[in-house]
Amino acid sequence: MSPGIDLQASFIELLEGFGLTHGVAKAIWIPLPMLIIVGAVTVLALVSTWLERKVSAAAQQRIGPEYMGPFGLLVPVADVVKLLFKENISPVNTDPLLFAVAPLLVFIPIFLSFLIVPFGQNLVITDLNIGVFLWISLSSIAPIGLLMAGYSSNNKYSLLGGLRAAAQSISYEIPLALSVLAVVMMSNSLSTIEIVQQQADYGILSWNVWRQPIGFIIFWIAALAECERMPFDLPEAEEELVAGYQTEYSAVKFMLFYAGSYANLVLSALLVAVLYLGGWEFPIPVSLIAGWLGISESTPWLQVLTGSLGIVMTLFKAYLLLFVAILLRWTVPRVRIDQLLDLGWKFLLPVSLVNLLLTAGLKLAFPVAFGG
Amino acid sequence: MPESTFGLRRYSENKIVNLADGVQLVSFLVLAAMMIGAAIGVVLLSNIVYSAFLLALVFISMSGMYILLNAGFVAAAQILIYVGAVNVLILFGIMLVNKRQDFVPLKNAWISQVATAGVCLGLFALLSTMVLATPWAISSLTPIGDEAIIEIGKHFFSDYLLPFELASILLLMALIGAIVLARRDYLPDEILGRDRPSEQPSALTLPERPRELISGGK
């Protein structure tokens, strides 16, 4: 397989062509992908809020946002502008410092986790060796932010919401990590790039979803619970807790929670695509198609095409999953807190342990199919 | 390194982060200041919730230290276990029993404070002389960097097998203990005396409310 386009190398070469030294060129390169990803993630999260509005309207036989821009596409922008210009209120008896820090503690780890999401062979900020593990450990910081928000709001609904959110994300982290571990066991690496490459050989047939069907379902359920999506959105169950830990928040701080929750949803969908649905791979391998058409793999325009196809495929898979998540939210009723914890500890945890054992056994028995 | 069966392992040049020495020194100083400041805050602040949140900061700066030492896996594990699990449990403990009592100043509290400070300073002096006096055997090997996960795994299943298994048994014991404690419902003394004269509780069972009483409450 060809390494594909290496944007970093070509960018640095270009700058060196202008007479800059290698170090300076590299220093100019370093912040670029980060800025691009932060911007892109914000846009992706905004798009998913728009999608939520449209799909929920369709689920209830309404039209949804229509007049602001084509198909109401400017509604998220209006949301952001409104929240930016609102007065920044912090209620009288809150703890001002913790109240301000809590949304940041929820928001930053989510955006940091996009470090490891690959959009193509070389289209990733860093190909870290610990890859998925970084995401798991970063996502474990969020409960602290939620507890902090609940505590500092000085409001019993907020405190209960924060405690619920932390309990929920702790109990669903374990099945999540165990199902990731089964995938890691098959691909012999924690790096997201290698996990995708290991699924690349036979197109759609070699995607992990066929080899890890149980793991796929567990991961999806656990990811929805981690994002506090509808069947599991108890921390903000409005009939019981007003809005949970975000009750007292408004303006920019509320926006951080809101954007963080949608960015987290996008992140989870992207990671499902990477871990189970072949990441940036087209259902039929591009190299195979190129072979049929008799085009060399190192043709420049083919490489550009492969790169853009990779981004499109990753986003397509992620948004398909997001669509499913939104439909679930508007069709499935909320579970009770005891059902939620029962499902996590008494069902998903044992099943994911069995799944791990099964994967290990199959890996020993059929090393060809299970990446021995 | 086990060879990937698909032969697709990317040209993996040994990516050991070697920051320029100046950057490394500055990050070390920042991390050390953050860690010591937060640790002092944990001890000195009177609000226990602040102490718990600052403890998370201490753990995060420790994981930053591990990153400086090229131990990425240990750094991530540190965050996952200490920040994500231990510290959240501490916070849970605090918030479930938080009575928001006002702090009542004790008489002559300064005596105990001075005594504590004296003990702490003594310990600090002892430990620092130990650190300075010990001839540390500093390894001259290059840091293992990205291959660390594989090496850690090998050690767990060869020469560190016993500690590894013992730790898992310890966790199992804690788990069973927690379940036993959580299943025991609070039993007032007079019910215990009246209702169960015949049933002799054996040494291995905790006094437990009869099942039908619990289900009747629902």
Coordinates of C-alpha atoms in Angstrom, one line a residue:
Chain A
M1 CA 0.0 0.0 0.0
S2 CA 1.3 3.4 -0.8
P3 CA 1.6 5.9 2.1
G4 CA -0.7 8.2 0.2
I5 CA -0.3 12.0 0.4
D6 CA 1.9 13.3 3.1
L7 CA 0.7 16.8 3.6
Q8 CA 3.2 17.6 6.3
A9 CA 6.2 16.6 4.1
S10 CA 4.9 18.5 1.1
F11 CA 4.1 21.6 3.1
I12 CA 7.5 21.7 4.7
E13 CA 9.1 21.2 1.4
L14 CA 7.1 24.1 0.0
L15 CA 8.2 26.4 2.8
E16 CA 11.8 25.3 2.4
G17 CA 11.5 26.2 -1.2
F18 CA 10.9 29.8 0.0
G19 CA 14.2 29.7 1.8
L20 CA 13.1 28.8 5.3
T21 CA 15.0 26.4 7.4
H22 CA 13.5 22.9 8.2
G23 CA 12.9 23.8 11.9
V24 CA 11.0 27.0 11.1
A25 CA 8.9 25.3 8.5
K26 CA 8.0 22.6 10.9
A27 CA 7.1 25.1 13.6
I28 CA 4.8 26.9 11.2
W29 CA 3.2 23.5 10.3
I30 CA 2.6 22.3 13.9
P31 CA -0.4 24.6 14.8
L32 CA -2.1 24.3 11.4
P33 CA -3.7 20.8 11.8
M34 CA -4.8 21.6 15.3
L35 CA -6.6 24.8 14.3
I36 CA -8.2 23.1 11.3
I37 CA -9.4 20.2 13.5
V38 CA -10.8 22.6 16.2
G39 CA -12.6 24.6 13.5
A40 CA -13.9 21.5 11.8
V41 CA -15.1 19.9 15.0
T42 CA -17.0 23.1 15.8
V43 CA -18.7 23.0 12.4
L44 CA -19.4 19.3 12.7
A45 CA -21.0 19.8 16.1
L46 CA -23.1 22.7 14.7
V47 CA -24.2 20.6 11.8
S48 CA -25.3 17.8 14.2
T49 CA -27.5 20.3 16.1
W50 CA -29.1 21.3 12.9
L51 CA -29.6 17.6 12.0
E52 CA -31.1 17.0 15.4
R53 CA -33.7 19.7 14.7
K54 CA -34.5 18.5 11.2
V55 CA -34.7 14.8 12.1
S56 CA -36.7 15.4 15.2
A57 CA -39.2 17.5 13.2
A58 CA -39.4 14.7 10.6
A59 CA -40.0 12.2 13.4
Q60 CA -42.9 14.3 14.6
Q61 CA -44.2 15.1 11.2
R62 CA -43.2 18.8 11.4
I63 CA -41.1 20.7 9.0
G64 CA -38.6 22.1 11.4
P65 CA -36.4 25.2 10.8
E66 CA -37.0 26.5 7.4
Y67 CA -36.7 30.2 6.9
M68 CA -33.2 30.9 8.3
G69 CA -31.0 30.2 5.4
P70 CA -31.5 27.3 3.0
F71 CA -33.3 24.5 4.9
G72 CA -32.7 26.4 8.1
L73 CA -29.0 25.9 7.9
L74 CA -28.3 29.2 9.7
V75 CA -30.1 28.2 12.9
P76 CA -27.0 26.9 14.6
V77 CA -25.2 30.1 13.8
A78 CA -28.0 32.1 15.3
D79 CA -27.8 29.9 18.4
V80 CA -24.1 30.6 18.8
V81 CA -24.5 34.3 18.3
K82 CA -27.4 34.4 20.8
L83 CA -25.4 32.5 23.4
L84 CA -22.4 34.7 22.9
F85 CA -24.3 37.9 23.4
K86 CA -26.3 36.8 26.4
E87 CA -25.5 38.2 29.8
N88 CA -23.2 35.9 31.7
I89 CA -25.2 35.2 34.9
S90 CA -23.9 33.3 37.9
P91 CA -26.5 32.9 40.6
V92 CA -25.9 34.4 44.0
N93 CA -24.9 31.5 46.2
T94 CA -22.8 29.6 43.6
D95 CA -19.2 28.9 44.0
P96 CA -17.9 31.3 41.3
L97 CA -14.6 29.7 40.7
L98 CA -15.8 26.1 40.4
F99 CA -18.9 27.3 38.5
A100 CA -16.6 28.8 35.8
V101 CA -14.1 26.0 35.6
A102 CA -16.6 23.1 35.4
P103 CA -17.7 23.7 31.7
L104 CA -14.1 23.9 30.7
L105 CA -13.3 20.6 32.3
V106 CA -16.1 19.0 30.3
F107 CA -15.2 20.7 27.1
I108 CA -11.4 20.5 26.8
P109 CA -11.0 16.7 27.1
I110 CA -13.5 16.2 24.3
F111 CA -11.8 18.5 21.9
L112 CA -8.4 17.1 22.9
S113 CA -9.6 13.6 22.0
F114 CA -10.0 14.5 18.4
L115 CA -6.1 14.3 18.3
I116 CA -6.4 10.6 17.5
V117 CA -9.3 10.5 15.0
P118 CA -7.9 9.7 11.6
F119 CA -9.6 10.9 8.4
G120 CA -7.0 9.2 6.1
Q121 CA -3.7 7.5 6.0
N122 CA -1.8 10.7 7.0
L123 CA -4.8 12.9 7.8
V124 CA -4.5 12.7 11.6
I125 CA -2.9 15.1 14.0
T126 CA -0.8 12.5 15.7
D127 CA -0.5 8.8 15.2
L128 CA 0.0 8.1 18.9
N129 CA 1.0 4.7 19.9
I130 CA -1.5 4.7 22.8
G131 CA -4.3 5.9 20.4
V132 CA -7.7 4.8 21.6
F133 CA -6.5 4.5 25.2
L134 CA -5.9 8.2 25.2
W135 CA -9.5 8.8 24.3
I136 CA -10.7 6.4 27.1
S137 CA -8.6 8.1 29.7
L138 CA -9.5 11.6 28.6
S139 CA -13.2 10.8 28.6
S140 CA -12.8 9.8 32.2
I141 CA -12.0 13.4 33.2
A142 CA -15.5 14.6 32.2
P143 CA -17.3 13.2 35.4
I144 CA -15.1 15.5 37.5
G145 CA -16.4 18.5 35.5
L146 CA -20.0 17.3 35.9
L147 CA -19.6 16.8 39.6
M148 CA -18.0 20.2 39.9
A149 CA -20.9 21.8 38.0
G150 CA -23.5 20.0 40.1
Y151 CA -21.8 20.9 43.3
S152 CA -21.0 24.6 42.6
S153 CA -24.5 25.4 41.3
N154 CA -25.8 25.1 44.9
N155 CA -29.0 23.6 43.7
K156 CA -30.3 20.2 44.6
Y157 CA -31.4 19.3 41.1
S158 CA -27.9 20.2 39.8
L159 CA -26.2 18.1 42.5
L160 CA -28.4 15.1 41.8
G161 CA -27.8 15.5 38.1
G162 CA -24.1 15.8 38.5
L163 CA -24.0 12.7 40.7
R164 CA -26.1 10.8 38.2
A165 CA -24.0 11.8 35.3
A166 CA -20.8 10.7 37.1
A167 CA -22.3 7.4 38.2
Q168 CA -23.5 6.7 34.7
S169 CA -20.3 7.5 32.9
I170 CA -18.3 5.5 35.4
S171 CA -20.5 2.4 35.0
Y172 CA -20.5 2.6 31.2
E173 CA -16.8 3.2 30.8
I174 CA -16.0 -0.4 31.7
P175 CA -18.0 -2.1 29.0
L176 CA -16.8 0.5 26.6
A177 CA -13.2 -0.1 27.4
L178 CA -13.6 -3.9 27.3
S179 CA -15.2 -3.8 23.8
V180 CA -12.4 -1.5 22.6
L181 CA -10.0 -4.0 24.1
A182 CA -11.4 -6.8 21.9
V183 CA -10.8 -4.7 18.8
V184 CA -7.3 -3.9 20.0
M185 CA -6.6 -7.6 20.6
M186 CA -7.5 -8.3 16.9
S187 CA -5.4 -5.5 15.5
N188 CA -2.4 -5.9 17.8
S189 CA -2.2 -2.1 18.3
L190 CA -3.9 0.7 20.1
S191 CA -3.1 3.1 17.3
T192 CA -6.3 4.2 15.4
I193 CA -4.4 4.2 12.1
E194 CA -3.4 0.6 12.5
I195 CA -6.8 -0.4 13.6
V196 CA -8.2 0.9 10.3
Q197 CA -5.4 -0.6 8.2
Q198 CA -6.1 -4.0 9.7
Q199 CA -9.7 -3.7 8.3
A200 CA -8.6 -2.6 4.9
D201 CA -7.8 -5.8 3.1
Y202 CA -11.1 -7.1 1.6
G203 CA -13.2 -3.9 1.6
I204 CA -16.5 -4.1 3.4
L205 CA -16.0 -7.8 4.2
S206 CA -13.0 -7.2 6.4
W207 CA -14.6 -4.5 8.6
N208 CA -14.6 -5.3 12.3
V209 CA -18.4 -5.1 12.5
W210 CA -18.6 -8.6 11.1
R211 CA -16.0 -10.0 13.4
Q212 CA -17.1 -8.1 16.5
P213 CA -20.9 -7.8 16.2
I214 CA -21.4 -8.1 20.0
G215 CA -18.6 -5.6 20.6
F216 CA -20.1 -3.2 18.1
I217 CA -23.5 -3.2 19.8
I218 CA -22.0 -2.9 23.3
F219 CA -19.8 -0.1 22.2
W220 CA -22.6 1.8 20.6
I221 CA -24.9 1.5 23.7
A222 CA -22.1 2.5 26.0
A223 CA -21.1 5.4 23.8
L224 CA -24.7 6.7 23.8
A225 CA -24.7 6.4 27.6
E226 CA -21.4 8.3 27.8
C227 CA -22.8 11.1 25.7
E228 CA -26.0 11.1 27.8
R229 CA -28.2 10.6 24.7
M230 CA -31.8 10.0 25.0
P231 CA -32.4 6.5 26.2
F232 CA -29.8 7.3 28.8
D233 CA -30.2 11.0 29.4
L234 CA -31.1 10.7 33.0
P235 CA -28.6 13.4 34.2
E236 CA -30.8 16.0 32.5
A237 CA -34.2 14.3 32.7
E238 CA -36.4 17.3 32.6
E239 CA -39.4 15.9 34.4
E240 CA -37.3 15.0 37.4
L241 CA -34.3 17.3 37.5
V242 CA -35.2 20.4 35.5
A243 CA -32.0 20.2 33.4
G244 CA -29.6 18.4 35.8
Y245 CA -26.2 19.9 36.2
Q246 CA -26.8 22.6 33.6
T247 CA -29.8 24.1 35.3
E248 CA -28.1 27.2 36.5
Y249 CA -25.9 27.7 33.5
S250 CA -26.5 30.3 30.8
A251 CA -24.7 32.2 28.0
V252 CA -21.2 31.1 27.1
K253 CA -20.8 28.5 29.9
F254 CA -24.0 26.8 28.8
M255 CA -22.7 26.9 25.2
L256 CA -19.6 25.1 26.3
F257 CA -21.8 22.3 27.8
Y258 CA -24.0 22.2 24.8
A259 CA -21.2 22.2 22.2
G260 CA -19.3 19.7 24.3
S261 CA -22.2 17.3 24.3
Y262 CA -22.6 17.4 20.5
A263 CA -18.9 17.3 19.9
N264 CA -18.8 14.2 22.1
L265 CA -21.5 12.6 20.1
V266 CA -19.7 13.4 16.9
L267 CA -16.5 12.0 18.4
S268 CA -18.2 8.8 19.5
A269 CA -19.8 8.3 16.1
L270 CA -16.4 8.9 14.4
L271 CA -14.8 6.3 16.7
V272 CA -17.4 3.7 16.0
A273 CA -16.7 4.3 12.3
V274 CA -13.0 3.9 12.9
L275 CA -13.1 0.9 15.2
Y276 CA -15.9 -1.1 13.5
L277 CA -16.8 0.3 10.1
G278 CA -13.4 0.5 8.5
G279 CA -12.7 4.2 9.1
W280 CA -11.8 6.0 5.9
E281 CA -12.0 2.9 3.7
F282 CA -14.4 2.7 0.8
P283 CA -16.5 -0.5 0.8
I284 CA -14.5 -1.7 -2.2
P285 CA -10.8 -1.1 -1.8
V286 CA -9.7 1.9 -3.9
S287 CA -6.5 0.0 -4.9
L288 CA -8.6 -2.8 -6.3
I289 CA -10.7 -0.4 -8.4
A290 CA -7.5 1.3 -9.6
G291 CA -6.1 -2.1 -10.5
W292 CA -9.3 -2.9 -12.6
L293 CA -9.0 0.4 -14.4
G294 CA -5.3 -0.1 -14.9
I295 CA -4.2 3.1 -13.1
S296 CA -1.0 3.2 -11.1
E297 CA -1.6 3.7 -7.4
S298 CA 1.0 6.5 -7.3
T299 CA -0.8 8.7 -9.8
P300 CA -1.1 12.1 -8.2
W301 CA -4.7 12.7 -9.0
L302 CA -5.7 9.3 -7.7
Q303 CA -4.0 10.0 -4.4
V304 CA -5.9 13.3 -4.1
L305 CA -9.1 11.4 -4.9
T306 CA -8.3 8.7 -2.3
G307 CA -7.6 11.3 0.3
S308 CA -10.8 13.2 -0.3
L309 CA -12.8 10.0 -0.5
G310 CA -11.3 9.0 2.9
I311 CA -12.6 12.2 4.5
V312 CA -16.0 11.8 2.8
M313 CA -16.3 8.2 3.8
T314 CA -15.3 8.8 7.5
L315 CA -17.8 11.6 7.8
F316 CA -20.5 9.7 5.9
K317 CA -20.2 6.7 8.3
A318 CA -20.1 9.0 11.3
Y319 CA -23.2 11.0 10.3
L320 CA -25.1 7.8 9.4
L321 CA -24.5 6.7 13.0
L322 CA -25.4 10.1 14.2
F323 CA -28.7 9.9 12.3
V324 CA -29.4 6.6 14.1
A325 CA -28.6 8.2 17.4
I326 CA -31.0 11.1 16.7
L327 CA -33.8 8.8 15.6
L328 CA -33.3 6.8 18.8
R329 CA -33.6 9.9 20.8
W330 CA -36.9 10.8 19.3
T331 CA -38.4 7.3 19.3
V332 CA -37.2 5.5 22.4
P333 CA -38.4 6.4 25.9
R334 CA -36.0 7.2 28.7
V335 CA -35.0 4.3 31.0
R336 CA -35.2 4.6 34.8
I337 CA -32.0 5.1 36.8
D338 CA -32.1 1.6 38.3
Q339 CA -32.7 0.1 34.9
L340 CA -29.8 2.1 33.6
L341 CA -27.4 0.8 36.2
D342 CA -28.8 -2.7 35.9
L343 CA -28.2 -2.7 32.2
G344 CA -24.6 -1.4 32.6
W345 CA -23.4 -3.6 35.5
K346 CA -25.5 -6.8 35.2
F347 CA -25.8 -7.1 31.4
L348 CA -23.3 -5.2 29.4
L349 CA -20.3 -5.9 31.7
P350 CA -20.6 -9.7 31.7
V351 CA -21.5 -9.8 28.0
S352 CA -18.5 -7.7 27.1
L353 CA -16.2 -9.9 29.3
V354 CA -17.5 -12.9 27.4
N355 CA -17.0 -11.1 24.2
L356 CA -13.4 -10.5 25.1
L357 CA -12.9 -14.1 26.1
L358 CA -14.5 -15.2 22.8
T359 CA -12.3 -12.9 20.8
A360 CA -9.2 -14.3 22.5
G361 CA -10.3 -17.9 21.8
L362 CA -11.1 -17.2 18.2
K363 CA -7.8 -15.3 17.8
L364 CA -5.9 -18.4 19.0
A365 CA -8.1 -20.8 16.9
F366 CA -8.3 -18.8 13.6
P367 CA -5.3 -16.5 13.5
V368 CA -5.9 -15.7 9.9
A369 CA -9.3 -14.2 10.3
F370 CA -8.8 -12.7 13.8
G371 CA -5.4 -11.1 13.4
G372 CA -3.3 -13.7 15.3
Chain B
M1 CA 7.7 -6.4 18.4
P2 CA 5.4 -9.0 17.0
E3 CA 5.1 -8.6 13.2
S4 CA 1.7 -7.6 12.0
T5 CA 0.2 -10.4 10.0
F6 CA -1.0 -8.0 7.4
G7 CA 2.4 -6.5 6.9
L8 CA 0.8 -3.1 6.9
R9 CA 2.7 -1.7 9.9
R10 CA 3.6 1.7 8.8
Y11 CA 7.2 2.7 8.6
S12 CA 7.4 3.2 12.3
E13 CA 10.5 5.2 13.0
N14 CA 11.1 5.1 16.7
K15 CA 9.0 8.1 17.7
I16 CA 10.6 9.1 21.0
V17 CA 9.7 12.6 21.7
N18 CA 12.9 14.6 22.2
L19 CA 11.8 18.1 23.0
A20 CA 14.5 20.6 23.0
D21 CA 16.2 20.8 26.4
G22 CA 14.9 24.3 27.1
V23 CA 11.3 23.4 26.4
Q24 CA 11.7 20.2 28.6
L25 CA 13.1 22.2 31.5
V26 CA 10.4 24.8 31.3
S27 CA 7.6 22.2 31.2
F28 CA 9.2 20.4 34.1
L29 CA 9.3 23.6 36.2
V30 CA 5.7 24.4 35.3
L31 CA 4.5 20.9 36.1
A32 CA 6.5 20.8 39.3
A33 CA 5.1 24.2 40.5
M34 CA 1.6 23.1 39.6
M35 CA 1.9 19.8 41.4
I36 CA 3.5 21.2 44.6
G37 CA 1.1 24.1 44.7
A38 CA -1.9 21.9 44.2
A39 CA -0.6 19.4 46.8
I40 CA -0.2 22.2 49.4
G41 CA -3.7 23.3 48.6
V42 CA -5.0 19.8 49.2
V43 CA -3.5 19.8 52.6
L44 CA -4.2 23.4 53.7
L45 CA -7.6 24.3 52.4
S46 CA -10.4 23.9 54.9
N47 CA -13.0 23.2 52.2
I48 CA -12.8 19.4 51.6
V49 CA -14.4 19.7 48.2
Y50 CA -11.7 22.1 47.0
S51 CA -9.1 19.6 48.3
A52 CA -10.6 16.8 46.3
F53 CA -10.6 18.8 43.1
L54 CA -7.1 20.0 43.7
L55 CA -6.1 16.3 44.2
A56 CA -7.2 15.8 40.6
L57 CA -4.8 18.6 39.5
V58 CA -2.0 16.9 41.4
F59 CA -2.7 13.6 39.5
I60 CA -2.9 15.4 36.2
S61 CA 0.5 17.1 36.7
M62 CA 2.0 13.8 37.6
S63 CA 0.8 12.4 34.3
G64 CA 2.4 15.3 32.6
M65 CA 5.7 14.3 34.3
Y66 CA 5.3 10.8 32.9
I67 CA 4.8 12.3 29.4
L68 CA 8.1 14.2 29.9
L69 CA 9.7 10.9 30.7
N70 CA 8.4 9.4 27.4
A71 CA 6.0 7.1 29.3
G72 CA 2.8 7.8 27.4
F73 CA 1.0 4.7 28.4
V74 CA 1.7 5.2 32.1
A75 CA 0.5 8.8 31.8
A76 CA -2.8 7.8 30.2
A77 CA -3.2 5.1 32.8
Q78 CA -2.5 7.6 35.5
I79 CA -5.3 9.8 34.3
L80 CA -7.7 7.0 33.8
I81 CA -7.2 5.3 37.2
Y82 CA -6.4 8.2 39.5
V83 CA -8.4 11.1 38.0
G84 CA -11.2 9.1 36.4
A85 CA -11.8 6.5 39.1
V86 CA -10.1 7.2 42.5
N87 CA -10.8 10.9 42.5
V88 CA -14.3 10.6 41.3
L89 CA -15.0 8.1 44.1
I90 CA -13.5 10.4 46.6
L91 CA -15.8 13.2 45.4
F92 CA -18.8 10.8 45.5
G93 CA -17.9 10.0 49.1
I94 CA -17.7 13.7 50.0
M95 CA -20.9 14.7 48.2
L96 CA -23.0 11.8 49.5
V97 CA -22.2 12.7 53.1
N98 CA -21.6 16.4 52.8
K99 CA -23.4 18.0 55.7
R100 CA -22.3 21.6 55.0
Q101 CA -21.5 22.1 58.6
D102 CA -19.8 25.3 59.7
F103 CA -16.3 24.9 60.7
V104 CA -16.2 25.3 64.5
P105 CA -12.8 26.7 65.6
L106 CA -11.3 24.7 68.4
K107 CA -9.6 26.2 71.4
N108 CA -5.8 26.0 71.3
A109 CA -6.0 24.5 67.9
W110 CA -2.6 26.0 67.1
I111 CA -0.9 23.4 69.3
S112 CA -2.0 20.5 67.1
Q113 CA -1.3 22.5 64.0
V114 CA 2.3 23.3 65.1
A115 CA 2.7 19.7 66.1
T116 CA 1.5 18.5 62.7
A117 CA 3.7 21.0 60.9
G118 CA 6.7 19.8 63.0
V119 CA 6.0 16.1 62.1
C120 CA 5.6 16.9 58.5
L121 CA 8.8 19.0 58.3
G122 CA 10.7 16.2 60.1
L123 CA 9.4 13.7 57.6
F124 CA 10.3 16.0 54.8
A125 CA 13.8 16.4 56.1
L126 CA 14.3 12.7 56.6
L127 CA 13.1 11.9 53.1
S128 CA 15.2 14.6 51.4
T129 CA 18.3 13.4 53.2
M130 CA 17.5 9.9 52.1
V131 CA 17.0 11.1 48.5
L132 CA 20.2 13.0 48.5
A133 CA 22.3 10.4 50.3
T134 CA 21.3 7.4 48.3
P135 CA 23.6 6.6 45.4
W136 CA 20.8 6.1 42.8
A137 CA 21.6 3.6 40.0
I138 CA 20.6 5.7 37.0
S139 CA 20.0 3.5 34.0
S140 CA 21.9 4.5 30.9
L141 CA 19.4 2.7 28.6
T142 CA 17.5 4.8 26.1
P143 CA 13.8 5.2 27.0
I144 CA 11.7 2.5 25.5
G145 CA 9.1 5.0 24.1
D146 CA 6.4 3.5 21.9
E147 CA 7.3 -0.2 22.6
A148 CA 6.4 0.3 26.3
I149 CA 3.0 -1.4 26.1
I150 CA 4.5 -4.6 24.8
E151 CA 7.2 -4.7 27.4
I152 CA 4.8 -4.0 30.2
G153 CA 2.6 -6.8 29.0
K154 CA 5.5 -9.2 28.9
H155 CA 6.6 -8.3 32.4
F156 CA 3.0 -8.8 33.7
F157 CA 3.0 -12.3 32.5
S158 CA 6.5 -13.3 33.4
D159 CA 8.5 -11.9 36.3
Y160 CA 5.7 -9.7 37.7
L161 CA 3.0 -12.4 37.4
L162 CA 2.6 -12.9 41.2
P163 CA 2.1 -9.2 42.1
F164 CA -0.3 -8.8 39.1
E165 CA -2.4 -11.8 40.3
L166 CA -2.3 -10.7 43.9
A167 CA -3.6 -7.2 42.9
S168 CA -6.5 -8.8 41.1
I169 CA -7.4 -11.0 44.1
L170 CA -7.2 -7.9 46.3
L171 CA -9.6 -6.1 44.0
L172 CA -11.9 -9.1 44.0
M173 CA -11.9 -9.1 47.8
A174 CA -12.7 -5.4 47.9
L175 CA -15.5 -6.0 45.4
I176 CA -17.1 -8.8 47.4
G177 CA -16.7 -6.8 50.6
A178 CA -18.5 -3.8 49.0
I179 CA -21.3 -6.0 47.8
V180 CA -21.8 -7.6 51.3
L181 CA -21.8 -4.2 52.9
A182 CA -24.2 -2.7 50.4
R183 CA -26.7 -5.6 50.7
R184 CA -27.0 -5.2 54.4
D185 CA -30.0 -3.1 55.3
Y186 CA -30.0 -1.1 58.4
L187 CA -31.6 -3.2 61.2
P188 CA -33.0 -1.5 64.3
D189 CA -32.0 -3.4 67.5
E190 CA -35.5 -4.1 68.8
I191 CA -36.5 -5.8 65.6
L192 CA -33.4 -7.9 65.7
G193 CA -34.2 -8.9 69.3
R194 CA -37.9 -9.6 68.8
D195 CA -38.2 -11.3 65.4
R196 CA -35.2 -13.6 65.3
P197 CA -34.8 -15.4 68.6
S198 CA -34.5 -18.9 67.0
E199 CA -32.2 -18.0 64.1
Q200 CA -28.6 -18.1 65.4
P201 CA -26.5 -15.9 63.2
S202 CA -23.3 -17.7 62.3
A203 CA -20.0 -15.9 62.5
L204 CA -19.8 -15.5 58.7
T205 CA -23.0 -13.7 58.0
L206 CA -23.9 -10.1 58.7
P207 CA -27.2 -9.4 60.3
E208 CA -29.6 -8.8 57.5
R209 CA -33.2 -7.7 57.4
P210 CA -35.6 -10.5 56.3
R211 CA -36.2 -10.4 52.5
E212 CA -40.0 -10.0 52.6
L213 CA -39.8 -6.7 54.6
I214 CA -37.8 -5.1 51.8
S215 CA -40.0 -6.3 49.0
G216 CA -43.1 -5.2 51.1
G217 CA -41.7 -1.6 51.1
K218 CA -41.8 -1.3 47.3

